[in-house]
Short mmCIF file of C-alpha atoms in Angstrom, two decimals:
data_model
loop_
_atom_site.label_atom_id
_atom_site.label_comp_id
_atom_site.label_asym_id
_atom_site.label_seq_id
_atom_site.Cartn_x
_atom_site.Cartn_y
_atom_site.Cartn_z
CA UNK A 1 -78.98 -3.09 204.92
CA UNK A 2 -75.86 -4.18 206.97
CA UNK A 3 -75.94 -5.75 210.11
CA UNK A 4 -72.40 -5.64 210.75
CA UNK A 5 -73.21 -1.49 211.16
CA UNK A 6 -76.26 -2.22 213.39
CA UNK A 7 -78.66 -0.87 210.21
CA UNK A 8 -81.12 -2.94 209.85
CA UNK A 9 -85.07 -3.16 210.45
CA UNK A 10 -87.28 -5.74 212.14
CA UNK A 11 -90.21 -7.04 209.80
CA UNK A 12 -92.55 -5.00 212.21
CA UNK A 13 -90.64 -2.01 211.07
CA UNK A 14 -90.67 -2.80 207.56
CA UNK A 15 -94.15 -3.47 206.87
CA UNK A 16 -94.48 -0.22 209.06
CA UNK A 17 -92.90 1.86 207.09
CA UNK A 18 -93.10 0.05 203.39
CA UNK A 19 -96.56 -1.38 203.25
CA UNK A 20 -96.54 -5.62 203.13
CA UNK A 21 -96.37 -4.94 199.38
CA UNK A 22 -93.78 -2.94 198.74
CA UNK A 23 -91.79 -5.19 201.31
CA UNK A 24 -92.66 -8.21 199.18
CA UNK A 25 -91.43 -5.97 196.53
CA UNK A 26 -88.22 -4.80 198.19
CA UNK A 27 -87.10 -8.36 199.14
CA UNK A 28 -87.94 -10.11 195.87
CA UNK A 29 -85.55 -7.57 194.35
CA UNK A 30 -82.99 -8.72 197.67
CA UNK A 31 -80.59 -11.60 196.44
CA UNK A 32 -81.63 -15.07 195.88
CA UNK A 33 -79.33 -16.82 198.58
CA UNK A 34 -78.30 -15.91 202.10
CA UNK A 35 -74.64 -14.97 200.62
CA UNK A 36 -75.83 -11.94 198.67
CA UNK A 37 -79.54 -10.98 199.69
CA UNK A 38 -79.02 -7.14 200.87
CA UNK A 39 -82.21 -5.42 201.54
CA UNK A 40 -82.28 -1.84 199.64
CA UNK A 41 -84.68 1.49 201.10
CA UNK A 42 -84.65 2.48 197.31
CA UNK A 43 -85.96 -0.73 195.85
CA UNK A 44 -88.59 -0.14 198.99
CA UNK A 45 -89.68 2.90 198.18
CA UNK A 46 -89.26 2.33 194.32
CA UNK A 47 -92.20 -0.21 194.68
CA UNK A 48 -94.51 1.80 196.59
CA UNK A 49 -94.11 4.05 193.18
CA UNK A 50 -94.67 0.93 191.23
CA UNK A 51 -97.86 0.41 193.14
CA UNK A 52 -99.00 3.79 193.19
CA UNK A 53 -98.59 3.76 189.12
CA UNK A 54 -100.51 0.43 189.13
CA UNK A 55 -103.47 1.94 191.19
CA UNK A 56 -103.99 5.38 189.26
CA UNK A 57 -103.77 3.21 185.62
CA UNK A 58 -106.39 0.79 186.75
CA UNK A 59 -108.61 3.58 187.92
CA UNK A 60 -108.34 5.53 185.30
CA UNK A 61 -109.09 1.98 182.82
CA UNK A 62 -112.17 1.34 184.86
CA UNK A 63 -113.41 5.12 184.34
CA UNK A 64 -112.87 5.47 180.98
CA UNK A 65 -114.13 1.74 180.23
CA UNK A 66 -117.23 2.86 177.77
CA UNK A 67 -114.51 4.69 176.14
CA UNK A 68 -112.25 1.72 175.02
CA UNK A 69 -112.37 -0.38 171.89
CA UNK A 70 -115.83 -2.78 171.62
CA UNK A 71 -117.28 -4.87 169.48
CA UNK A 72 -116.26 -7.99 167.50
CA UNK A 73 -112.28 -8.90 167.47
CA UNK A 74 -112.06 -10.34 163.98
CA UNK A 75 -109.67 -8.13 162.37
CA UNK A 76 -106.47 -10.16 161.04
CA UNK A 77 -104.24 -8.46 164.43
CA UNK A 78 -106.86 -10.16 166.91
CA UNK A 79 -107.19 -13.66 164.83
CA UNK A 80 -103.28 -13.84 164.96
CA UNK A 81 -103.05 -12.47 168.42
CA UNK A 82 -105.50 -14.69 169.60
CA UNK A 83 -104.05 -17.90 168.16
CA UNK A 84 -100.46 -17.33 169.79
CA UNK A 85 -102.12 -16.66 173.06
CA UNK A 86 -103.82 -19.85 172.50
CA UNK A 87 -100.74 -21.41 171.46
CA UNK A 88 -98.38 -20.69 174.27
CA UNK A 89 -101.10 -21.33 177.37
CA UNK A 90 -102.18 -24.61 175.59
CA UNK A 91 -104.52 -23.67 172.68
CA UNK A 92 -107.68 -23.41 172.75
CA UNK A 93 -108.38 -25.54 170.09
CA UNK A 94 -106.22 -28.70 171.28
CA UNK A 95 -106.77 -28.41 175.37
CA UNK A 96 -109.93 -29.63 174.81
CA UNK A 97 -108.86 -32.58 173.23
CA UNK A 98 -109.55 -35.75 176.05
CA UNK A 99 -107.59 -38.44 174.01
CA UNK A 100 -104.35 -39.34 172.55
CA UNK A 101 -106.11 -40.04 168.98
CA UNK A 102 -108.68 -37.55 169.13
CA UNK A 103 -106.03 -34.85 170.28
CA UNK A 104 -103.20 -35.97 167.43
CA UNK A 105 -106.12 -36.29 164.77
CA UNK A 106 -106.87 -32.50 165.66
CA UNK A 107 -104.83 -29.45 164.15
CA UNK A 108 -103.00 -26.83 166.03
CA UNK A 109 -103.03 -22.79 165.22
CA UNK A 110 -100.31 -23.91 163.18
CA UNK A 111 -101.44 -26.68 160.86
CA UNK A 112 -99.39 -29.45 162.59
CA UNK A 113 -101.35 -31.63 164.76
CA UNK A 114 -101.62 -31.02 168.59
CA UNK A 115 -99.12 -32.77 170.71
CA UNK A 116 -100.43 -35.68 173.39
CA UNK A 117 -98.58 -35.22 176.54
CA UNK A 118 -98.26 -39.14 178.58
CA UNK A 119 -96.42 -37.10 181.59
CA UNK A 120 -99.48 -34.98 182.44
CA UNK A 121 -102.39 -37.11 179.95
CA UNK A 122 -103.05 -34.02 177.99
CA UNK A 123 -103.32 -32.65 175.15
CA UNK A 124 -101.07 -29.18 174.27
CA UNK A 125 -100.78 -26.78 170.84
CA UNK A 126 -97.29 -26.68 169.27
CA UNK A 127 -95.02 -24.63 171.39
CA UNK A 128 -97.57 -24.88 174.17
CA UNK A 129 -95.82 -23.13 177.66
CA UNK A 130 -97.55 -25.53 179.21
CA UNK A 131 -96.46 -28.75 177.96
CA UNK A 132 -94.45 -31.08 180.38
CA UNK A 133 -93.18 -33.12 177.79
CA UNK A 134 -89.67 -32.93 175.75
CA UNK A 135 -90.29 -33.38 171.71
CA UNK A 136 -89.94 -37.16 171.87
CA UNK A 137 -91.88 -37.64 174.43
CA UNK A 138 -94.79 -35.93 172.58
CA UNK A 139 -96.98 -38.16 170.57
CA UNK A 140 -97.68 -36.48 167.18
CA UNK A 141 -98.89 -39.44 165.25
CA UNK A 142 -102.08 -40.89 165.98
CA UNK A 143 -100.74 -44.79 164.89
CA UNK A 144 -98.37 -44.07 168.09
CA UNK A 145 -101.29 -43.53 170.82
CA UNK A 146 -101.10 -47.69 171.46
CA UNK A 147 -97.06 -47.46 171.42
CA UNK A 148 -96.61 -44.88 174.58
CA UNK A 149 -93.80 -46.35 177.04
CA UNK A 150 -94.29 -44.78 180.58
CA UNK A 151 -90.63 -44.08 181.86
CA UNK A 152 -90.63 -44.50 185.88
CA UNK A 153 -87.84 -44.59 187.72
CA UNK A 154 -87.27 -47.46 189.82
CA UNK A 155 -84.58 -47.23 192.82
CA UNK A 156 -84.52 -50.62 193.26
CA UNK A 157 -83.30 -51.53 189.86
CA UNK A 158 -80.96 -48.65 190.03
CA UNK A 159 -79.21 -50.13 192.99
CA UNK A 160 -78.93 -53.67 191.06
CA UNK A 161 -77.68 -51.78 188.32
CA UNK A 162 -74.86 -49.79 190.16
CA UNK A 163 -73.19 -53.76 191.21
CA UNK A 164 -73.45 -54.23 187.77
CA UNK A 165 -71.25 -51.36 187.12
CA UNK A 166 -68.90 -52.08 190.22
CA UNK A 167 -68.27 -55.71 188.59
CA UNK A 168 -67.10 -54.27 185.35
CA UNK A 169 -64.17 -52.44 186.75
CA UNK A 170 -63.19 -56.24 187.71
CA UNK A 171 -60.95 -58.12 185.26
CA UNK A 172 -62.64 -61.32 186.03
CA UNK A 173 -66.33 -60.58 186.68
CA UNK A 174 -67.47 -64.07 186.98
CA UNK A 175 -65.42 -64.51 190.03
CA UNK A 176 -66.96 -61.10 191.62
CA UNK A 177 -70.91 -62.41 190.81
CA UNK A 178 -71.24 -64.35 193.88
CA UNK A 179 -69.84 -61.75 196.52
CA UNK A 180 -72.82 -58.97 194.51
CA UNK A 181 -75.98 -60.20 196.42
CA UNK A 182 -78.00 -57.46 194.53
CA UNK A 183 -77.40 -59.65 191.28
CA UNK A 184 -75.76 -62.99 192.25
CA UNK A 185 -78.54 -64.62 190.37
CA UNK A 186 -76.88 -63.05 187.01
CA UNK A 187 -74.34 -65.98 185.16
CA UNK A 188 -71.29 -64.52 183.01
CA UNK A 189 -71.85 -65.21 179.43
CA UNK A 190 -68.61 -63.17 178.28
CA UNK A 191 -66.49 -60.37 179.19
CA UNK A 192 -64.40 -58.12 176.66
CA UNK A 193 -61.38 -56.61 177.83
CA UNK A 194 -59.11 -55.10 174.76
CA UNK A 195 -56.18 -52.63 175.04
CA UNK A 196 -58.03 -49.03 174.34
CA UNK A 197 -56.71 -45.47 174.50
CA UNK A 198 -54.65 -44.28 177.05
CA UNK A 199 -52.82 -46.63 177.77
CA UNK A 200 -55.90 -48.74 179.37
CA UNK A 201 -57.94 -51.77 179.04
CA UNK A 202 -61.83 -51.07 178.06
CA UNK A 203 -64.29 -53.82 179.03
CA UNK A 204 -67.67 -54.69 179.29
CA UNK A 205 -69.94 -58.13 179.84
CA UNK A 206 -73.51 -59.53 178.98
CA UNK A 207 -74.78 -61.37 181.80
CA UNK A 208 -78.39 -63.53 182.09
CA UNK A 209 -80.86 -64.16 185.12
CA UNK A 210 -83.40 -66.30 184.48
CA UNK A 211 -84.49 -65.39 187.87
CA UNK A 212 -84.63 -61.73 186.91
CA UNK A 213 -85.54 -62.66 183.49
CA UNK A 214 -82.83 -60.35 182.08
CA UNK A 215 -80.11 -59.58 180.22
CA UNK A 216 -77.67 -57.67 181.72
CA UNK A 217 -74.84 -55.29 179.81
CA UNK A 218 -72.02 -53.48 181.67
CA UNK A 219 -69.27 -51.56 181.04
CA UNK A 220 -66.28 -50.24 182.53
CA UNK A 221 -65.15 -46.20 183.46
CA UNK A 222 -62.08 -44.85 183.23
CA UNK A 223 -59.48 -47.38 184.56
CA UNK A 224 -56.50 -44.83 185.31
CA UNK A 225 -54.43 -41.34 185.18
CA UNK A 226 -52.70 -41.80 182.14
CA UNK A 227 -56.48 -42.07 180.59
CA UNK A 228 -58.07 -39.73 182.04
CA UNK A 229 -55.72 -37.53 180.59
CA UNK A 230 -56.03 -39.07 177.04
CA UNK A 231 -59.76 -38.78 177.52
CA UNK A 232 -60.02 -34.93 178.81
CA UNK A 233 -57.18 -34.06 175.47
CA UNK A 234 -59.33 -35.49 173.05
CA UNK A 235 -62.72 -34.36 174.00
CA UNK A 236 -61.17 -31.00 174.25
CA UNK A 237 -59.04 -31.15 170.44
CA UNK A 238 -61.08 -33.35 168.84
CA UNK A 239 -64.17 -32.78 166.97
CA UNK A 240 -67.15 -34.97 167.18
CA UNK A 241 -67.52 -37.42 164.74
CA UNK A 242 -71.05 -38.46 162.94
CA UNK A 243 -73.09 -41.46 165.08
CA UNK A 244 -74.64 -44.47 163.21
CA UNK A 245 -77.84 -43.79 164.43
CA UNK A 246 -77.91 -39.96 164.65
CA UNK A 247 -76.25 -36.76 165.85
CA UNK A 248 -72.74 -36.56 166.73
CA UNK A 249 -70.57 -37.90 169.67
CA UNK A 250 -67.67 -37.40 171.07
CA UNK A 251 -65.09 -39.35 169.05
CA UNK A 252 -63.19 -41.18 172.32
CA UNK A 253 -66.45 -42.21 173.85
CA UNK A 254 -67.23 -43.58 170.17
CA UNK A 255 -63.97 -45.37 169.71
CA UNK A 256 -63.88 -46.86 173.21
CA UNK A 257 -67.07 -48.31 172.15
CA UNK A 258 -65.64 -50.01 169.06
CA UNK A 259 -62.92 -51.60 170.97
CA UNK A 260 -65.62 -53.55 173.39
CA UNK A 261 -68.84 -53.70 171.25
CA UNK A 262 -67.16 -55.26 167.87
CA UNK A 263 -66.83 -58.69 170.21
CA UNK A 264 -69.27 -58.33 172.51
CA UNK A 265 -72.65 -57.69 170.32
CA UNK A 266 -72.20 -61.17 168.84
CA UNK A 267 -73.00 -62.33 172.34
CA UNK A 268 -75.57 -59.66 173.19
CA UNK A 269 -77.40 -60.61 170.19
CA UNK A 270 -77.02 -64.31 170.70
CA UNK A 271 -78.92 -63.72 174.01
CA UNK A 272 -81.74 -61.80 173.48
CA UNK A 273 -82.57 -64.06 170.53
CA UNK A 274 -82.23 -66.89 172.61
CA UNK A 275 -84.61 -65.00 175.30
CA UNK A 276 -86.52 -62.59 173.16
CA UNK A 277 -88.82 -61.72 176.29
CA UNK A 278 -86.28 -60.84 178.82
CA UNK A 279 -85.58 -57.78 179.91
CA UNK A 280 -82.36 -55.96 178.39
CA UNK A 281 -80.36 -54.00 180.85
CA UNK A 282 -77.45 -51.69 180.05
CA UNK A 283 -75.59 -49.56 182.84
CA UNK A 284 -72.23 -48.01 183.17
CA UNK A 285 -70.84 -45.52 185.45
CA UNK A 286 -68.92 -42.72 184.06
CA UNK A 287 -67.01 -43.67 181.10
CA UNK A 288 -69.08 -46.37 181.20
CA UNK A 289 -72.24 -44.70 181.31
CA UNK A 290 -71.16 -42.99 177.55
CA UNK A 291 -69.91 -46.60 176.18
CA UNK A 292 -73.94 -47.64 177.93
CA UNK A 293 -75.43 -44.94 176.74
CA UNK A 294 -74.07 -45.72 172.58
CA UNK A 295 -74.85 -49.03 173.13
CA UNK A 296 -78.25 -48.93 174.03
CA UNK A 297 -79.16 -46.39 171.35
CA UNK A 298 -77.43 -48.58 169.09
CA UNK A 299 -79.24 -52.41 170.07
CA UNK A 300 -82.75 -49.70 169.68
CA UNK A 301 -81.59 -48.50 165.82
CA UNK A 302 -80.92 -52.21 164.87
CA UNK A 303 -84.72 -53.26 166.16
CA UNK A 304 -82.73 -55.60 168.41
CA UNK A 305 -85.68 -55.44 170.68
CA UNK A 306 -88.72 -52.93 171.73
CA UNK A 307 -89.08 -49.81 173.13
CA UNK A 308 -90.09 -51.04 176.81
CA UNK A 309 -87.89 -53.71 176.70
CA UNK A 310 -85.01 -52.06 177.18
CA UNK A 311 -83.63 -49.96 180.11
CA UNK A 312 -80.70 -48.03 180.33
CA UNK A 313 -79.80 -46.60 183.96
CA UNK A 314 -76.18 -45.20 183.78
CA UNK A 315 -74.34 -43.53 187.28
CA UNK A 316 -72.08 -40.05 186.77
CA UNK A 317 -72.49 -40.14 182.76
CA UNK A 318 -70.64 -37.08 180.68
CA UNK A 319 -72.48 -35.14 178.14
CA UNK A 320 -71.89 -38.37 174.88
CA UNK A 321 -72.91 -36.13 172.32
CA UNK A 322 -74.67 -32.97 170.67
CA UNK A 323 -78.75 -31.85 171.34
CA UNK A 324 -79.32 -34.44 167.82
CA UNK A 325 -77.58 -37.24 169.42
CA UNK A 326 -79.23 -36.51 172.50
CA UNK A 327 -82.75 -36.01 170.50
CA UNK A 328 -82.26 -39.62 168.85
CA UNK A 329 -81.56 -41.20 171.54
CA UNK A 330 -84.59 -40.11 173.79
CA UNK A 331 -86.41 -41.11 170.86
CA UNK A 332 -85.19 -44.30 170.45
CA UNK A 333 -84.40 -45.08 174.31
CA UNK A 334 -87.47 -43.50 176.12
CA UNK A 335 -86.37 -45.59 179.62
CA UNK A 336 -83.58 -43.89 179.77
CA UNK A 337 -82.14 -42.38 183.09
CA UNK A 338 -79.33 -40.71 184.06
CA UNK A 339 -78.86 -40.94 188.08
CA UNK A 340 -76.59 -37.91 189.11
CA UNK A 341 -75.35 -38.08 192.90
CA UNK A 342 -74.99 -34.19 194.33
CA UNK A 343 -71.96 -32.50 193.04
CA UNK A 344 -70.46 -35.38 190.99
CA UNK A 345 -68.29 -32.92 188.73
CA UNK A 346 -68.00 -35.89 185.62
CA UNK A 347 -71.93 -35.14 184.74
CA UNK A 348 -70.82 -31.30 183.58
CA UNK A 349 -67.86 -32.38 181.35
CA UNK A 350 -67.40 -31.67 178.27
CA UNK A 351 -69.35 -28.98 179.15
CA UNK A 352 -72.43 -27.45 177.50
CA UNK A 353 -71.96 -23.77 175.72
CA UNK A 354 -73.79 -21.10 177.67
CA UNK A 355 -74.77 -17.16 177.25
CA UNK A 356 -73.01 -16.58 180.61
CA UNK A 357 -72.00 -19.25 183.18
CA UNK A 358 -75.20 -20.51 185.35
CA UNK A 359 -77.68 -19.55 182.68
CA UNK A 360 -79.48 -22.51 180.41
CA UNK A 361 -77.29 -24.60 178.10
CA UNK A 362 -77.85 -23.80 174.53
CA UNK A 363 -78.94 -26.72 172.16
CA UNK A 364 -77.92 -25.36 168.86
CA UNK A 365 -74.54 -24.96 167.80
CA UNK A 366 -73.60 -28.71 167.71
CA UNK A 367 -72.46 -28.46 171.43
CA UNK A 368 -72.21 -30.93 174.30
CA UNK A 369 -75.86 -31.76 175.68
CA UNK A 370 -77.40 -34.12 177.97
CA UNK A 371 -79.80 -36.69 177.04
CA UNK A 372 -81.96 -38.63 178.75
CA UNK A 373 -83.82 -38.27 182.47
CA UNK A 374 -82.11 -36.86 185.03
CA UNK A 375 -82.51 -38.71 188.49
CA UNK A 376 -81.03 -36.28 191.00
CA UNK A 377 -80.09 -37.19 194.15
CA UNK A 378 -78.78 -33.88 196.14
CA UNK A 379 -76.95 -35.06 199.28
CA UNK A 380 -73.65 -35.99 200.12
CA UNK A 381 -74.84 -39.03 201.92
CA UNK A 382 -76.33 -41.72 198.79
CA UNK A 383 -78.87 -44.60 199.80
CA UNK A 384 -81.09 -46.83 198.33
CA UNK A 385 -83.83 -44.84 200.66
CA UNK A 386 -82.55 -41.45 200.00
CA UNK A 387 -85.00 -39.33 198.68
CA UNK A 388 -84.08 -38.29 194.82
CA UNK A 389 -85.64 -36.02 192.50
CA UNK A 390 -86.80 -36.64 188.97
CA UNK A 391 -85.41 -33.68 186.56
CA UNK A 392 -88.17 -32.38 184.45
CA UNK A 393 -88.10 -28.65 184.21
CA UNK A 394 -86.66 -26.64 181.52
CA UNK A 395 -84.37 -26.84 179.73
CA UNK A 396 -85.22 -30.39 179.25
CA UNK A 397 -82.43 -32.75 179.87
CA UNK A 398 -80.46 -29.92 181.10
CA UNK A 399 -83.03 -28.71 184.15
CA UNK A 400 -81.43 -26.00 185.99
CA UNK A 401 -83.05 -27.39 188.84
CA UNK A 402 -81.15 -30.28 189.33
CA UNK A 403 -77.16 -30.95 189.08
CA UNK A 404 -76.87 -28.02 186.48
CA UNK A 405 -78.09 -25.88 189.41
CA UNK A 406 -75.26 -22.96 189.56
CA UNK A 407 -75.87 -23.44 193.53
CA UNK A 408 -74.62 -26.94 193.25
CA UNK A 409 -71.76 -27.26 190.82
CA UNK A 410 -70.27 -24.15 191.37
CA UNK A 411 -69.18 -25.81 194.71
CA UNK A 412 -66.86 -27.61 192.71
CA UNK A 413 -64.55 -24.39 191.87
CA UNK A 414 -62.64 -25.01 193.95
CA UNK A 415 -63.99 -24.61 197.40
CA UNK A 416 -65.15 -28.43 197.59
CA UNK A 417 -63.34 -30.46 194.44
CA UNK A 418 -62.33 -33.42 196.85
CA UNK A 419 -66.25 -33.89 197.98
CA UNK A 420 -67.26 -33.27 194.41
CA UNK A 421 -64.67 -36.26 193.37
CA UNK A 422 -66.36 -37.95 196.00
CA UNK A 423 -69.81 -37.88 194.81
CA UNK A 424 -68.63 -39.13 191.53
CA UNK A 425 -66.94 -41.76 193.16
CA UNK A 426 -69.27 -43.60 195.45
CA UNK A 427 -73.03 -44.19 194.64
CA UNK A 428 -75.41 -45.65 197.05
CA UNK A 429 -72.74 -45.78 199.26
CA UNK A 430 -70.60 -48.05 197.47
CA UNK A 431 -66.98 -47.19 195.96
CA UNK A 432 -67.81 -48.28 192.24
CA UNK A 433 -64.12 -48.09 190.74
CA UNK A 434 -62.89 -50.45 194.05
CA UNK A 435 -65.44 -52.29 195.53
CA UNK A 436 -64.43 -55.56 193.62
CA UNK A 437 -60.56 -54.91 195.43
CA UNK A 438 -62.19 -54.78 198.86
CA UNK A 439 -64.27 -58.33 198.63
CA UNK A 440 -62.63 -60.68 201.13
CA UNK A 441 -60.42 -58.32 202.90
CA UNK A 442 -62.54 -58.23 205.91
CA UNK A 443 -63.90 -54.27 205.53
CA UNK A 444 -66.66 -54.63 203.03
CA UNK A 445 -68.48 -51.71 204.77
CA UNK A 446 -70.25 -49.93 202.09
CA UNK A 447 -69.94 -46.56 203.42
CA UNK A 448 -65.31 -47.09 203.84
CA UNK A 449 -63.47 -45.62 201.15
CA UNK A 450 -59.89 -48.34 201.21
CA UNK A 451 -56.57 -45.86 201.75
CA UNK A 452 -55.17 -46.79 198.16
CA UNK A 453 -58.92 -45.50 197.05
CA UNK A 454 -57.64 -42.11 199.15
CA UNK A 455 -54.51 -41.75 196.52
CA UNK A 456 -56.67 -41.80 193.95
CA UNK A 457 -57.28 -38.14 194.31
CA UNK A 458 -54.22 -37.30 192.36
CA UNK A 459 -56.21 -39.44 189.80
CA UNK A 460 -59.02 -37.26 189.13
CA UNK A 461 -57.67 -33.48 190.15
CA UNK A 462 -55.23 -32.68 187.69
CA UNK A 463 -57.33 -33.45 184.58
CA UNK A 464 -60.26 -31.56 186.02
CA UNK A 465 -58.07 -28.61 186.57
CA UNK A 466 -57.03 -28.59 183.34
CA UNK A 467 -60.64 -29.25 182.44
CA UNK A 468 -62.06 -26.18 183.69
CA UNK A 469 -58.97 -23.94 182.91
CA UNK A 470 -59.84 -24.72 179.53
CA UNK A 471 -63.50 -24.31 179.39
CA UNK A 472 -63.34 -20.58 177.55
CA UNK A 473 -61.30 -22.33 174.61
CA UNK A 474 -63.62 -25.17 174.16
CA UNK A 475 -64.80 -25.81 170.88
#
């Protein structure tokens, strides 16, 4: 109905004249945001039908009940019937299971042993609807029941770790330390900074707190223009190239590793020997969060340390690699989070291959996909109290719910591309790229974006552009 015509009906009038069900009906079937919901007589009047349909088949069931089928259902349809139904609402003969052992030492419908579930403590049948959990998160083998690492976010380690990522963007880190209250405690124990791509410099530190007990590695994002540009042609002509520890990545994320990790894991390594029971942090915003994001899987394949051990937080991360990368690495990285502020537009490139735009990515093919846990915070304004949302619907790593929401990134083409630069830009409030330039200058204010920060729009816009006018020639 249009209410620029004056044609329209009060809900009084509706349930009136449509009954409260086929209202519910009609308006389910009316648009799922203010933009396009239109309220339609027909779809009104088509569910009264609907109902009326519904009624007269249940009556005529409940008559003729000594009429239909009785007796024992142990014919091969039922037993198979039976079993998938079991299957896909939890199975009947794992949902009983109270245990991680118990419910991995029991077989599913299938054969394969039923899958324990740490998110929700339960125990699900292969292919389960139900099940909360991603495939590595499931526990399968009963030797892993005493091996389960609990992944919870924790904010205030997040907003430690984003100072870590604003003091990689520095050329001289150890000077910058002391002006990061958040982690002034950490000493410099080396910074790379080699000649990489583009045109730029890639770097990245290891950094210990024997006051945090931890050992913290960094690295730095994209440092300019003319690499941005080299970044976006690559991912977009180049094909993904085959990762030590699994899957494939994308092969300038992998290379910009090289350049930074052949000096630096000497270090790395020399340090978590030395301090085997420290905690290993690794962090990286945007470029940074890939080079993070390789690293950490990598320092997990080598058994540099353990499973809970290590935690990887990284801040506007692309898509690394394909669904097997991604795979491996929850398996090998299980405190893993990806922290995605609002309509940060870096988080969808490369992007992931879809039926139709808005609709689930697709995991097959070899295609960019996520990894990880998405931590989703979905307002423009960023804080360390801001309320945030941990990403665990379906698909997982790719939950339509959060940043992948069509709702939210669509904003981005092109209506608000400055705001969406924005959000990739500043986390928690602070400028990541620049807030090393604006120590000492007397406007430290968290929330101030410096003029020359301003230009850098030019920066980011023209490589996005070209991004997205290239998405339908991907491959």
């Amino acid at each position: 109905m249009s209410k620029s015509t004056g044609n329209f009906l009060t809900l009084e009038q509706a349930v009136e004249k449509f009954s409260a069900d086929g209202l519910r009906l009609a308006l389910a079937d009316a648009g799922d945001t203010i933009e396009d919901a239109n309220f339609v007589e027909k779809m009104a009047d088509g569910g009264i039908l609907k109902l009326y349909t519904l009624l007269e088949w249940l009556k005529e069931m409940i008559e003729t009940k000594d009429e239909l089928r009785s007796g024992s259902m142990e014919s091969f349809k039922d037993l198979v019937f039976i079993k998938y139904s079991n299957a896909w609402l939890g199975g009947n003969d794992c949902k009983d299971q109270s245990d991680c052992v118990s419910c991995t030492n029991h077989k599913t419908w299938s054969g394969e042993n039923c899958r324990w579930c740490p998110q929700d403590m339960a125990c699900h049948a292969q292919g389960s609807l139900v099940n909360k959990c991603s495939r590595t998160e499931n526990i399968v083998n009963p030797d892993d029941c005493d091996k389960i690492v609990h992944a919870k976010y924790d904010k205030n380690l997040a907003h430690k770790m984003i100072y870590l990522c604003a003091l990689a963007y520095s050329d001289d880190v150890a000077k910058y330390i002391p002006k990061a209250s958040e982690v002034d405690t950490f000493h410099l124990v080396k910074q790379v900074t080699k000649p990489c791509s583009g045109g730029a410099l890639c770097s990245g530190f290891v950094a210990v707190s024997h006051a945090e007990k931890a050992i913290a590695i960094s690295f730095r994002g994209t440092q300019h223009f003319k690499q941005l540009v080299n970044e976006v042609l690559r991912i977009l002509v180049e094909p993904k190239k085959s990762f030590e520890a699994g899957g494939q990545v994308q092969v300038y994320f992998s290379d910009a590793l090289d350049v930074v990790w052949n000096d630096l894991q000497k270090y790395v390594n020399e340090e978590m020997n030395s301090y085997p029971t420290y905690k290993v942090w690794v962090t990286g915003h945007s470029l940074g969060g890939a080079l993070a994001s390789l690293a950490s899987t990598l320092i997990m394949y080598n058994g540099k340390t353990t499973k809970d051990n290590l935690m990887l937080y990284t801040f506007g991360q692309p898509r690394v690699g394909n669904y097997d990368y991604a795979f491996t690495h929850d398996g090998l990285v299980p405190l893993s989070f990806r922290v995605t502020h609002y309509r940060d537009i870096v988080v969808h490139l490369p992007t992931c291959k879809t039926l139709v735009p808005g609709t689930p990515c697709i995991a097959l093919g070899g295609w960019p996909y996520h990894h990880g846990k998405e931590i989703f915070y979905g307002s423009e304004i960023m804080t360390k109290s801001s309320p945030y949302k941990t990403c665990e619907g379906l698909p997982h790593n790719e939950d339509l719910g959060c940043s992948n929401n069509p709702a939210v990134w669509s904003k981005c083409l092109p209506i608000e591309l400055l705001a969406c630069i924005d959000d990739h830009k500043q986390y928690f409030g602070i400028s990541v790229g620049t807030w090393w330039k604006n120590q000492g200058k007397g406007n430290t204010s968290a929330m101030n974006i410096s003029s020359g920060s301003h230009q850098l729009l030019s920066f980011y816009i023209i490589p996005f552009l070209l991004f997205f006018a290239s998405l339908f020639f991907y491959i």
